[in-house]
Coordinates of C-alpha atoms in Angstrom, one line a residue:
Chain A
M1042 CA 64.7 -59.7 -12.7
K1043 CA 60.9 -59.9 -12.2
P1044 CA 60.5 -57.9 -8.9
P1045 CA 62.1 -54.7 -10.2
I1046 CA 59.9 -54.6 -13.3
A1047 CA 56.8 -55.1 -11.2
L1048 CA 58.0 -52.3 -8.9
L1049 CA 58.6 -50.0 -11.9
L1050 CA 55.1 -50.8 -13.2
I1051 CA 53.5 -50.0 -9.8
F1052 CA 55.5 -46.8 -9.6
L1053 CA 54.5 -45.8 -13.2
C1054 CA 50.8 -46.6 -12.5
G1055 CA 51.0 -44.5 -9.4
K1056 CA 52.6 -41.6 -11.4
L1057 CA 49.9 -41.9 -14.1
H1058 CA 47.1 -41.9 -11.5
A1059 CA 48.6 -38.8 -9.8
Q1060 CA 48.7 -37.0 -13.2
E1061 CA 45.1 -37.8 -13.8
T1062 CA 43.9 -36.4 -10.4
E1063 CA 46.2 -33.3 -10.7
E1064 CA 44.7 -32.5 -14.1
K1065 CA 43.1 -29.0 -13.8
I1066 CA 39.5 -28.7 -14.9
K1067 CA 38.9 -25.7 -17.1
P1068 CA 35.5 -24.2 -17.9
I1069 CA 34.4 -25.1 -21.4
C1070 CA 32.2 -22.1 -21.9
T1071 CA 29.5 -19.9 -20.3
I1072 CA 26.2 -21.7 -20.1
H1073 CA 22.6 -20.7 -19.3
V1074 CA 20.4 -23.6 -18.3
T1075 CA 16.7 -23.2 -18.4
T1076 CA 15.0 -25.9 -16.4
M1077 CA 11.6 -27.6 -17.2
N1078 CA 10.1 -25.3 -14.5
E1079 CA 11.3 -22.2 -16.5
N1080 CA 13.9 -21.3 -13.9
K1081 CA 17.2 -20.1 -15.2
M1082 CA 20.8 -20.7 -14.0
K1083 CA 23.8 -19.0 -15.4
G1084 CA 27.2 -20.5 -14.8
L1085 CA 30.2 -22.1 -16.4
L1086 CA 30.0 -25.5 -18.2
I1087 CA 32.8 -27.6 -16.6
L1088 CA 31.8 -31.1 -17.7
T1089 CA 29.3 -32.9 -19.8
K1090 CA 29.1 -36.7 -19.6
D1091 CA 26.6 -39.4 -20.3
S1092 CA 23.2 -37.8 -19.5
V1093 CA 24.3 -34.9 -17.4
V1094 CA 25.9 -31.5 -17.5
A1095 CA 27.9 -30.1 -14.5
V1096 CA 27.7 -26.3 -14.1
Y1097 CA 29.9 -24.1 -11.8
P1098 CA 27.4 -21.6 -10.2
G1099 CA 29.6 -18.5 -10.8
N1100 CA 31.3 -16.5 -13.4
H1101 CA 34.8 -16.4 -14.8
K1102 CA 35.9 -13.8 -12.2
Q1103 CA 34.8 -16.0 -9.3
W1104 CA 36.4 -19.0 -11.0
N1105 CA 39.8 -17.2 -11.4
K1106 CA 39.6 -16.0 -7.8
G1107 CA 39.3 -19.7 -6.8
K1108 CA 35.9 -19.4 -5.1
K1109 CA 34.9 -22.9 -4.3
Y1110 CA 31.2 -23.6 -5.1
N1111 CA 29.8 -27.1 -5.5
A1112 CA 29.1 -27.9 -9.1
V1113 CA 25.4 -28.3 -9.9
V1114 CA 24.5 -31.4 -11.9
F1115 CA 21.6 -31.3 -14.3
G1116 CA 20.2 -34.5 -15.8
F1117 CA 18.8 -34.1 -19.3
S1118 CA 15.3 -34.7 -18.1
R1119 CA 15.5 -31.5 -16.0
I1120 CA 16.7 -29.3 -18.9
K1121 CA 14.4 -27.5 -21.2
K1122 CA 16.9 -25.2 -23.0
V1123 CA 20.6 -24.6 -23.0
T1124 CA 22.4 -21.5 -24.3
I1125 CA 26.1 -21.5 -24.6
K1126 CA 28.5 -18.6 -25.1
K1127 CA 32.1 -19.5 -26.1
N1128 CA 35.0 -18.0 -24.2
N1129 CA 37.0 -15.1 -25.7
R1130 CA 34.2 -14.4 -28.2
V1131 CA 34.6 -10.7 -27.8
L1132 CA 38.3 -10.8 -28.5
K1133 CA 37.7 -13.0 -31.5
G1134 CA 35.0 -10.6 -32.8
I1135 CA 37.3 -7.6 -32.3
S1136 CA 40.2 -9.2 -34.2
V1137 CA 38.0 -10.4 -37.1
G1138 CA 36.4 -6.9 -37.3
A1139 CA 39.8 -5.2 -37.3
V1140 CA 41.0 -7.5 -40.1
I1141 CA 37.9 -6.8 -42.2
G1142 CA 38.3 -3.1 -41.5
M1143 CA 41.8 -3.2 -42.8
L1144 CA 40.8 -5.0 -46.0
P1145 CA 40.6 -1.8 -48.2
A1146 CA 44.1 -0.9 -47.2
L1147 CA 45.4 -4.4 -47.8
S1148 CA 43.7 -4.7 -51.2
K1149 CA 45.0 -1.3 -52.5
G1150 CA 48.4 -1.7 -50.7
F1151 CA 50.5 -2.0 -53.9
K1152 CA 49.2 1.2 -55.6
D1153 CA 51.0 4.6 -55.4
D1154 CA 48.2 6.9 -54.3
K1155 CA 47.5 5.9 -50.7
S1156 CA 46.0 9.1 -49.2
G1157 CA 42.4 8.2 -50.0
I1158 CA 42.9 4.6 -48.7
T1159 CA 44.4 5.9 -45.5
Q1160 CA 41.4 8.1 -44.8
L1161 CA 39.1 5.2 -45.6
T1162 CA 41.0 2.8 -43.3
E1163 CA 40.8 5.3 -40.5
L1164 CA 37.1 4.9 -40.7
T1165 CA 36.7 1.2 -41.5
V1166 CA 39.0 -0.1 -38.8
P1167 CA 37.2 1.4 -35.8
V1168 CA 33.8 0.5 -37.3
G1169 CA 35.0 -3.1 -37.8
I1170 CA 36.3 -3.3 -34.2
V1171 CA 33.0 -2.0 -32.8
T1172 CA 30.9 -4.2 -35.0
G1173 CA 33.1 -7.2 -34.2
A1174 CA 32.8 -6.6 -30.5
I1175 CA 29.0 -6.3 -30.7
V1176 CA 28.8 -9.5 -32.7
G1177 CA 31.1 -11.2 -30.2
V1178 CA 29.0 -10.1 -27.2
S1179 CA 25.8 -11.3 -28.8
A1180 CA 27.2 -14.6 -30.2
Q1181 CA 25.5 -17.5 -28.6
R1182 CA 24.0 -20.8 -29.5
T1183 CA 20.8 -22.2 -28.2
F1184 CA 19.8 -25.8 -28.0
M1185 CA 16.3 -26.9 -27.2
I1186 CA 16.5 -30.1 -25.1
N1187 CA 12.9 -30.4 -23.7
G1188 CA 14.0 -33.2 -21.4
T1189 CA 14.7 -35.6 -24.3
G1190 CA 17.8 -37.7 -24.5
S1191 CA 18.3 -37.6 -28.3
L1192 CA 18.4 -33.7 -28.4
F1193 CA 20.7 -33.7 -25.4
Y1194 CA 23.2 -36.0 -27.1
K1195 CA 23.1 -33.7 -30.2
F1196 CA 24.0 -30.8 -27.9
Q1197 CA 26.8 -32.8 -26.3
K1198 CA 28.3 -33.7 -29.7
Q1199 CA 28.2 -30.1 -30.9
V1200 CA 29.8 -28.7 -27.7
L1201 CA 32.6 -31.2 -27.4
Chain B
M1217 CA -2.0 36.9 49.4
R1218 CA 1.7 37.3 49.3
K1219 CA 2.1 34.0 51.1
I1220 CA -0.1 32.2 48.7
C1221 CA 1.9 33.6 45.7
L1222 CA 5.2 32.6 47.3
T1223 CA 4.0 29.1 48.0
L1224 CA 2.7 28.8 44.4
C1225 CA 6.0 30.0 43.1
L1226 CA 7.9 27.5 45.3
V1227 CA 5.6 24.6 44.2
Y1228 CA 6.1 25.6 40.6
L1229 CA 9.9 25.8 41.0
I1230 CA 10.1 22.4 42.8
A1231 CA 7.9 20.8 40.1
A1232 CA 10.0 22.3 37.3
N1233 CA 13.2 21.1 38.9
S1234 CA 11.9 17.6 39.5
E1235 CA 10.7 17.4 35.9
A1236 CA 14.1 18.5 34.6
S1237 CA 15.9 16.0 36.8
D1238 CA 13.5 13.2 35.6
A1239 CA 14.1 14.1 32.0
N1240 CA 17.9 14.1 32.6
S1241 CA 17.9 10.7 34.2
S1242 CA 16.0 9.2 31.4
L1243 CA 17.7 11.1 28.6
R1244 CA 17.2 9.1 25.4
L1245 CA 19.6 8.9 22.5
N1246 CA 19.0 7.5 19.1
F1247 CA 21.6 5.3 17.3
L1248 CA 21.9 4.4 13.6
I1249 CA 24.1 1.4 13.1
S1250 CA 25.7 0.7 9.8
P1251 CA 28.3 -1.9 8.7
K1252 CA 31.8 -0.9 7.8
Q1253 CA 32.4 -1.5 4.2
E1254 CA 35.5 -3.2 2.8
K1255 CA 34.3 -3.0 -0.8
F1256 CA 32.2 -0.3 -2.5
D1257 CA 28.6 -0.8 -1.8
A1258 CA 26.0 1.8 -2.8
A1259 CA 23.2 0.9 -0.3
P1260 CA 25.1 1.3 3.0
L1261 CA 27.1 4.2 1.7
S1262 CA 23.9 6.1 0.8
F1263 CA 22.5 5.3 4.3
Q1264 CA 25.7 6.5 6.0
L1265 CA 26.0 9.7 4.0
Q1266 CA 22.4 10.7 4.7
A1267 CA 22.7 9.7 8.4
K1268 CA 26.0 11.7 8.8
L1269 CA 24.4 14.7 7.2
V1270 CA 21.4 14.6 9.5
E1271 CA 23.7 14.0 12.5
L1272 CA 25.3 17.4 11.9
F1273 CA 22.0 19.1 12.7
H1274 CA 20.9 16.9 15.6
R1275 CA 24.2 16.4 17.4
K1276 CA 22.8 15.8 20.8
E1277 CA 20.1 13.3 19.8
I1278 CA 21.4 11.1 17.0
Y1279 CA 24.6 9.1 16.7
V1280 CA 25.8 7.3 13.6
I1281 CA 27.9 4.2 14.4
V1282 CA 29.8 2.6 11.6
A1283 CA 31.0 -0.7 13.1
K1284 CA 32.9 -3.7 11.9
S1285 CA 31.5 -6.1 14.5
S1286 CA 29.0 -6.2 17.3
E1287 CA 31.8 -5.8 19.8
D1288 CA 33.0 -2.6 18.1
M1289 CA 29.4 -1.3 18.0
V1290 CA 28.7 -2.0 21.7
K1291 CA 32.0 -0.3 22.6
Q1292 CA 31.1 2.9 20.7
I1293 CA 27.5 3.0 22.0
T1294 CA 28.4 2.3 25.7
A1295 CA 31.1 5.0 25.6
I1296 CA 28.5 7.6 24.4
L1297 CA 25.8 6.4 26.8
E1298 CA 28.2 6.4 29.8
K1299 CA 29.5 9.9 28.9
R1300 CA 26.0 11.3 28.6
N1301 CA 24.4 9.2 31.3
A1302 CA 21.6 8.2 29.0
M1303 CA 19.5 5.3 27.7
I1304 CA 18.8 4.1 24.2
G1305 CA 15.7 5.6 22.8
N1306 CA 15.8 4.2 19.3
I1307 CA 18.3 1.9 17.6
W1308 CA 18.3 1.2 13.9
F1309 CA 20.3 -1.7 12.4
D1310 CA 21.1 -0.8 8.7
S1311 CA 22.1 -4.0 6.9
H1312 CA 21.6 -6.0 3.7
G1313 CA 19.1 -8.8 3.7
H1314 CA 20.2 -12.0 1.9
F1315 CA 17.3 -13.6 0.0
T1316 CA 19.6 -16.5 -1.1
R1317 CA 20.0 -17.6 2.5
R1318 CA 16.2 -18.0 2.7
R1319 CA 15.9 -16.6 6.2
S1320 CA 15.4 -13.3 7.9
L1321 CA 18.6 -11.7 9.2
F1322 CA 20.5 -8.6 9.8
E1323 CA 24.3 -8.0 9.9
I1324 CA 26.5 -6.0 12.2
G1325 CA 29.8 -5.8 10.3
T1326 CA 30.5 -9.4 9.3
E1327 CA 28.3 -11.0 11.9
E1328 CA 25.0 -12.4 10.9
F1329 CA 22.1 -12.4 13.3
N1330 CA 19.3 -14.7 12.4
F1331 CA 16.6 -16.7 14.3
Q1332 CA 19.2 -19.4 15.2
S1333 CA 22.4 -17.4 15.8
I1334 CA 20.6 -14.8 18.0
R1335 CA 19.8 -17.7 20.5
D1336 CA 23.5 -18.4 20.9
T1337 CA 24.6 -16.7 24.1
C1338 CA 28.3 -16.7 23.1
F1339 CA 27.5 -15.1 19.8
T1340 CA 25.3 -12.4 21.3
M1341 CA 27.3 -11.7 24.4
H1342 CA 28.3 -8.2 23.2
L1343 CA 24.9 -7.3 22.0
K1344 CA 23.5 -8.4 25.4
K1345 CA 25.5 -5.6 27.0
L1346 CA 23.1 -3.1 25.5
A1347 CA 20.2 -4.5 27.6
A1348 CA 21.4 -2.4 30.5
Y1349 CA 20.6 0.7 28.5
C1350 CA 17.3 -0.5 27.1
D1351 CA 13.7 -0.9 28.5
T1352 CA 10.2 -1.2 27.2
N1353 CA 10.4 2.4 25.8
T1354 CA 13.3 1.5 23.5
N1355 CA 12.5 1.0 19.8
A1356 CA 14.7 -1.2 17.7
G1357 CA 14.5 -1.4 13.9
I1358 CA 15.8 -4.2 11.7
G1359 CA 16.7 -2.2 8.6
S1360 CA 17.4 -5.2 6.4
C1361 CA 15.2 -6.5 3.6
Y1362 CA 13.0 -9.3 4.8
G1363 CA 14.3 -8.7 8.3
G1364 CA 10.8 -9.4 9.8
A1365 CA 9.4 -11.7 7.2
T1366 CA 7.0 -14.3 8.4
Y1367 CA 6.0 -16.1 5.2
T1368 CA 7.2 -19.4 3.9
L1369 CA 9.3 -19.3 0.7
P1370 CA 8.0 -21.8 -1.8
A1371 CA 10.2 -24.7 -2.9
I1372 CA 12.4 -24.1 -6.0
E1373 CA 14.3 -26.8 -7.9
E1374 CA 16.3 -28.7 -5.3
F1375 CA 15.5 -26.3 -2.4
P1376 CA 12.6 -27.1 -0.2
A1377 CA 10.0 -24.6 1.1
Q1378 CA 11.4 -22.7 4.0
R1379 CA 10.0 -20.3 6.6
M1380 CA 11.8 -17.0 6.9
N1381 CA 11.3 -16.9 10.7
G1382 CA 11.6 -13.1 11.0
D1383 CA 9.1 -13.1 13.9
S1384 CA 11.4 -15.4 15.9
L1385 CA 14.3 -13.0 15.1
M1386 CA 12.2 -10.0 16.3
I1387 CA 11.1 -11.7 19.5
E1388 CA 14.6 -12.8 20.4
L1389 CA 16.0 -9.4 19.7
S1390 CA 13.3 -7.8 21.9
E1391 CA 14.3 -10.2 24.7
L1392 CA 17.9 -9.4 24.2
L1393 CA 17.3 -5.7 24.4
N1394 CA 15.3 -5.9 27.7
N1395 CA 11.8 -6.1 26.1
A1396 CA 12.2 -3.3 23.6
T1397 CA 9.8 -2.8 20.8
V1398 CA 11.2 -4.3 17.6
Y1399 CA 10.2 -3.5 14.0
G1400 CA 11.1 -5.7 11.0
C1401 CA 10.2 -5.5 7.4
E1402 CA 8.4 -8.2 5.4
S1403 CA 9.6 -6.9 2.1
F1404 CA 12.3 -4.7 0.6
V1405 CA 13.9 -1.9 2.5
L1406 CA 15.3 0.9 0.3
T1407 CA 18.0 3.4 1.1
G1408 CA 17.2 6.1 -1.4
P1409 CA 17.2 9.8 -0.7
G1410 CA 15.0 11.1 2.2
I1411 CA 15.1 8.1 4.5
L1412 CA 15.5 10.4 7.5
R1413 CA 12.7 12.7 6.7
G1414 CA 9.9 10.6 8.1
S1415 CA 8.7 9.8 4.6
Y1416 CA 7.9 6.6 2.8
A1417 CA 11.4 6.3 1.5
F1418 CA 12.0 2.8 3.0
A1419 CA 9.0 1.4 1.1
G1420 CA 9.0 0.6 -2.5
N1421 CA 10.8 -1.9 -4.7
P1422 CA 14.2 -2.2 -6.3
W1423 CA 14.4 -1.8 -10.1
R1424 CA 16.7 -4.7 -11.0
R1425 CA 15.3 -7.4 -13.2
K1426 CA 16.3 -10.3 -10.9
F1427 CA 13.7 -9.1 -8.3
K1428 CA 10.9 -9.4 -10.9
D1429 CA 10.8 -13.2 -10.7
Q1430 CA 8.2 -15.5 -9.3
V1431 CA 10.7 -16.5 -6.6
Y1432 CA 10.1 -13.1 -5.0
A1433 CA 6.3 -13.3 -5.1
P1434 CA 5.8 -13.6 -1.3
V1435 CA 8.1 -10.5 -0.9
W1436 CA 6.1 -8.5 -3.4
E1437 CA 2.8 -9.4 -1.8
K1438 CA 3.8 -7.7 1.4
L1439 CA 5.5 -4.6 -0.1
G1440 CA 6.0 -1.8 2.4
E1441 CA 4.7 -3.9 5.3
W1442 CA 6.5 -3.9 8.7
N1443 CA 5.8 -6.2 11.6
C1444 CA 6.1 -4.9 15.1
Y1445 CA 6.8 -6.9 18.2
S1446 CA 6.0 -5.2 21.5
G1447 CA 8.2 -6.6 24.3
K1448 CA 5.9 -4.9 26.8
K1449 CA 2.7 -6.6 25.6
K1450 CA 4.6 -9.7 24.5
K1451 CA 2.8 -9.9 21.1
L1452 CA 3.1 -9.2 17.4
E1453 CA 1.0 -6.1 16.5
E1454 CA -0.7 -5.0 13.3
P1455 CA 1.5 -4.5 10.3
V1456 CA 2.5 -0.8 9.7
T1457 CA 4.8 1.2 7.5
V1458 CA 7.8 2.5 9.3
S1459 CA 9.8 5.6 8.8
L1460 CA 12.8 7.4 10.5
Q1461 CA 12.4 10.9 11.8
P1462 CA 15.3 13.4 11.3
N1463 CA 16.3 12.9 15.0
G1464 CA 16.6 9.2 14.4
K1465 CA 13.3 8.3 16.1
I1466 CA 11.5 5.3 14.6
S1467 CA 7.9 6.2 13.8
T1468 CA 5.0 4.5 12.1
K1469 CA 3.0 6.0 9.3
K1470 CA -0.8 6.4 9.8
V1471 CA -1.5 5.2 6.3
N1472 CA 0.3 2.1 4.9
Y1473 CA 2.3 2.4 1.7
L1474 CA -0.1 0.3 -0.4
A1475 CA -3.1 2.2 0.8
F1476 CA -2.3 4.9 -1.7
E1477 CA -4.0 4.4 -5.0
K1478 CA -0.9 5.3 -7.1
N1479 CA 1.3 2.8 -5.3
K1480 CA -1.3 0.1 -5.4
L1481 CA -1.8 0.5 -9.2
K1482 CA 2.0 0.3 -9.7
W1483 CA 2.2 -2.7 -7.4
I1484 CA -0.6 -4.6 -9.2
K1485 CA 1.1 -4.0 -12.6
K1486 CA 4.4 -5.3 -11.3
M1487 CA 2.8 -8.3 -9.6
Q1488 CA 1.3 -9.3 -12.9
R1489 CA 4.6 -9.0 -14.7
L1490 CA 6.5 -11.4 -12.3
K1491 CA 7.8 -14.4 -14.3
N1492 CA 10.2 -17.3 -13.9
G1493 CA 13.7 -17.0 -15.4
N1494 CA 14.6 -13.5 -14.2
Y1495 CA 16.4 -14.8 -11.1
N1496 CA 19.7 -16.6 -11.5
L1497 CA 19.5 -19.9 -9.5
A1498 CA 23.3 -19.9 -9.2
F1499 CA 22.9 -17.4 -6.3
L1500 CA 21.0 -20.1 -4.3
Y1501 CA 23.6 -22.7 -5.0
Q1502 CA 26.5 -20.4 -4.0
N1503 CA 25.0 -20.3 -0.5
D1504 CA 24.4 -24.0 -0.5

């Protein structure tokens, strides 16, 4: 009975290992790394582990096209400042803005006279969408690292 | 008296005929080479539009060649030269320069010619065919940014200091084109309006923010400067500012671009504003 169980275990281990390697890496967010020499690199954050961040030196378009660039690894001692921009932030901004713009209509929704509300909604919804988009575009978080480990781990905790 | 007059007339006619035949045998044509675009790109498109417009008015002197490779270019050029029984007077290679590759280069279609690849006889076998139509009176212009750069780019992050080797590229190109005179720019080459009017249109600087970084400092220091390698004298000559005449002839300006007070003041202002962080290092890593 023992040999088949051992074989099964080996087979399962192999399967699990295969799953691990086939796991597709997805960019976490857009990142701007400013080095201690004040040079800047824009890219996609693909990994942050221990004392390093791995950055794909391209944008989402290049990533989706499958352009293969070597990831650039930055140790915390090389990093002065990190700015991150979350994915889909514009879409989120637009949807939140649209919902806020519709609030007047939603709050007065059960009353009979709706003509004034309709006119108001026609104005507030586009304004909400535009404002949401602008807020979404400019939404970013900056972390000062200054080459110190403690600040880098704080950044790691907040990103993950 | 009549005899003297007749002899003089005869001598004049013979001299005129011989001059005409000489001029015919050394008929010189000018070529502007531009790469064929697969995607929309404003710079080569601007060059091609201006060149094609000028070609309409100078049909017998200037030819605009839009080529996808050096083989394609040579095929088109030799066909014209054979048909007109002519030599190359001036040849201008319009191309992008790639700062991220940290070397001087020019491209014909998708082929990159730099100081290393130009020494490869297999790679240059098509370009070499043009040597038969060139001599020491031929002028060749490398119309790419930093195409004749001789400075060393400083080290940046993980990238070591690297020499651009534009002079080597110019020397090799001159040898390839039968000791022609080659011009190459140390700095930016613009393709704005008026490049074929013999003006300073090639000189100047691009407006994008990424160029205003300390990484580009050596390029800014030599704004509007062109190096010239004479295949006849076998030496690099004094830096000049180059322009293209409406007939496609490469000429040098008597006064350099930065000798004008207005240009110099602008240049000083921009040099002072150069700072780190405007250039995205990702471009360097993409070419790594």
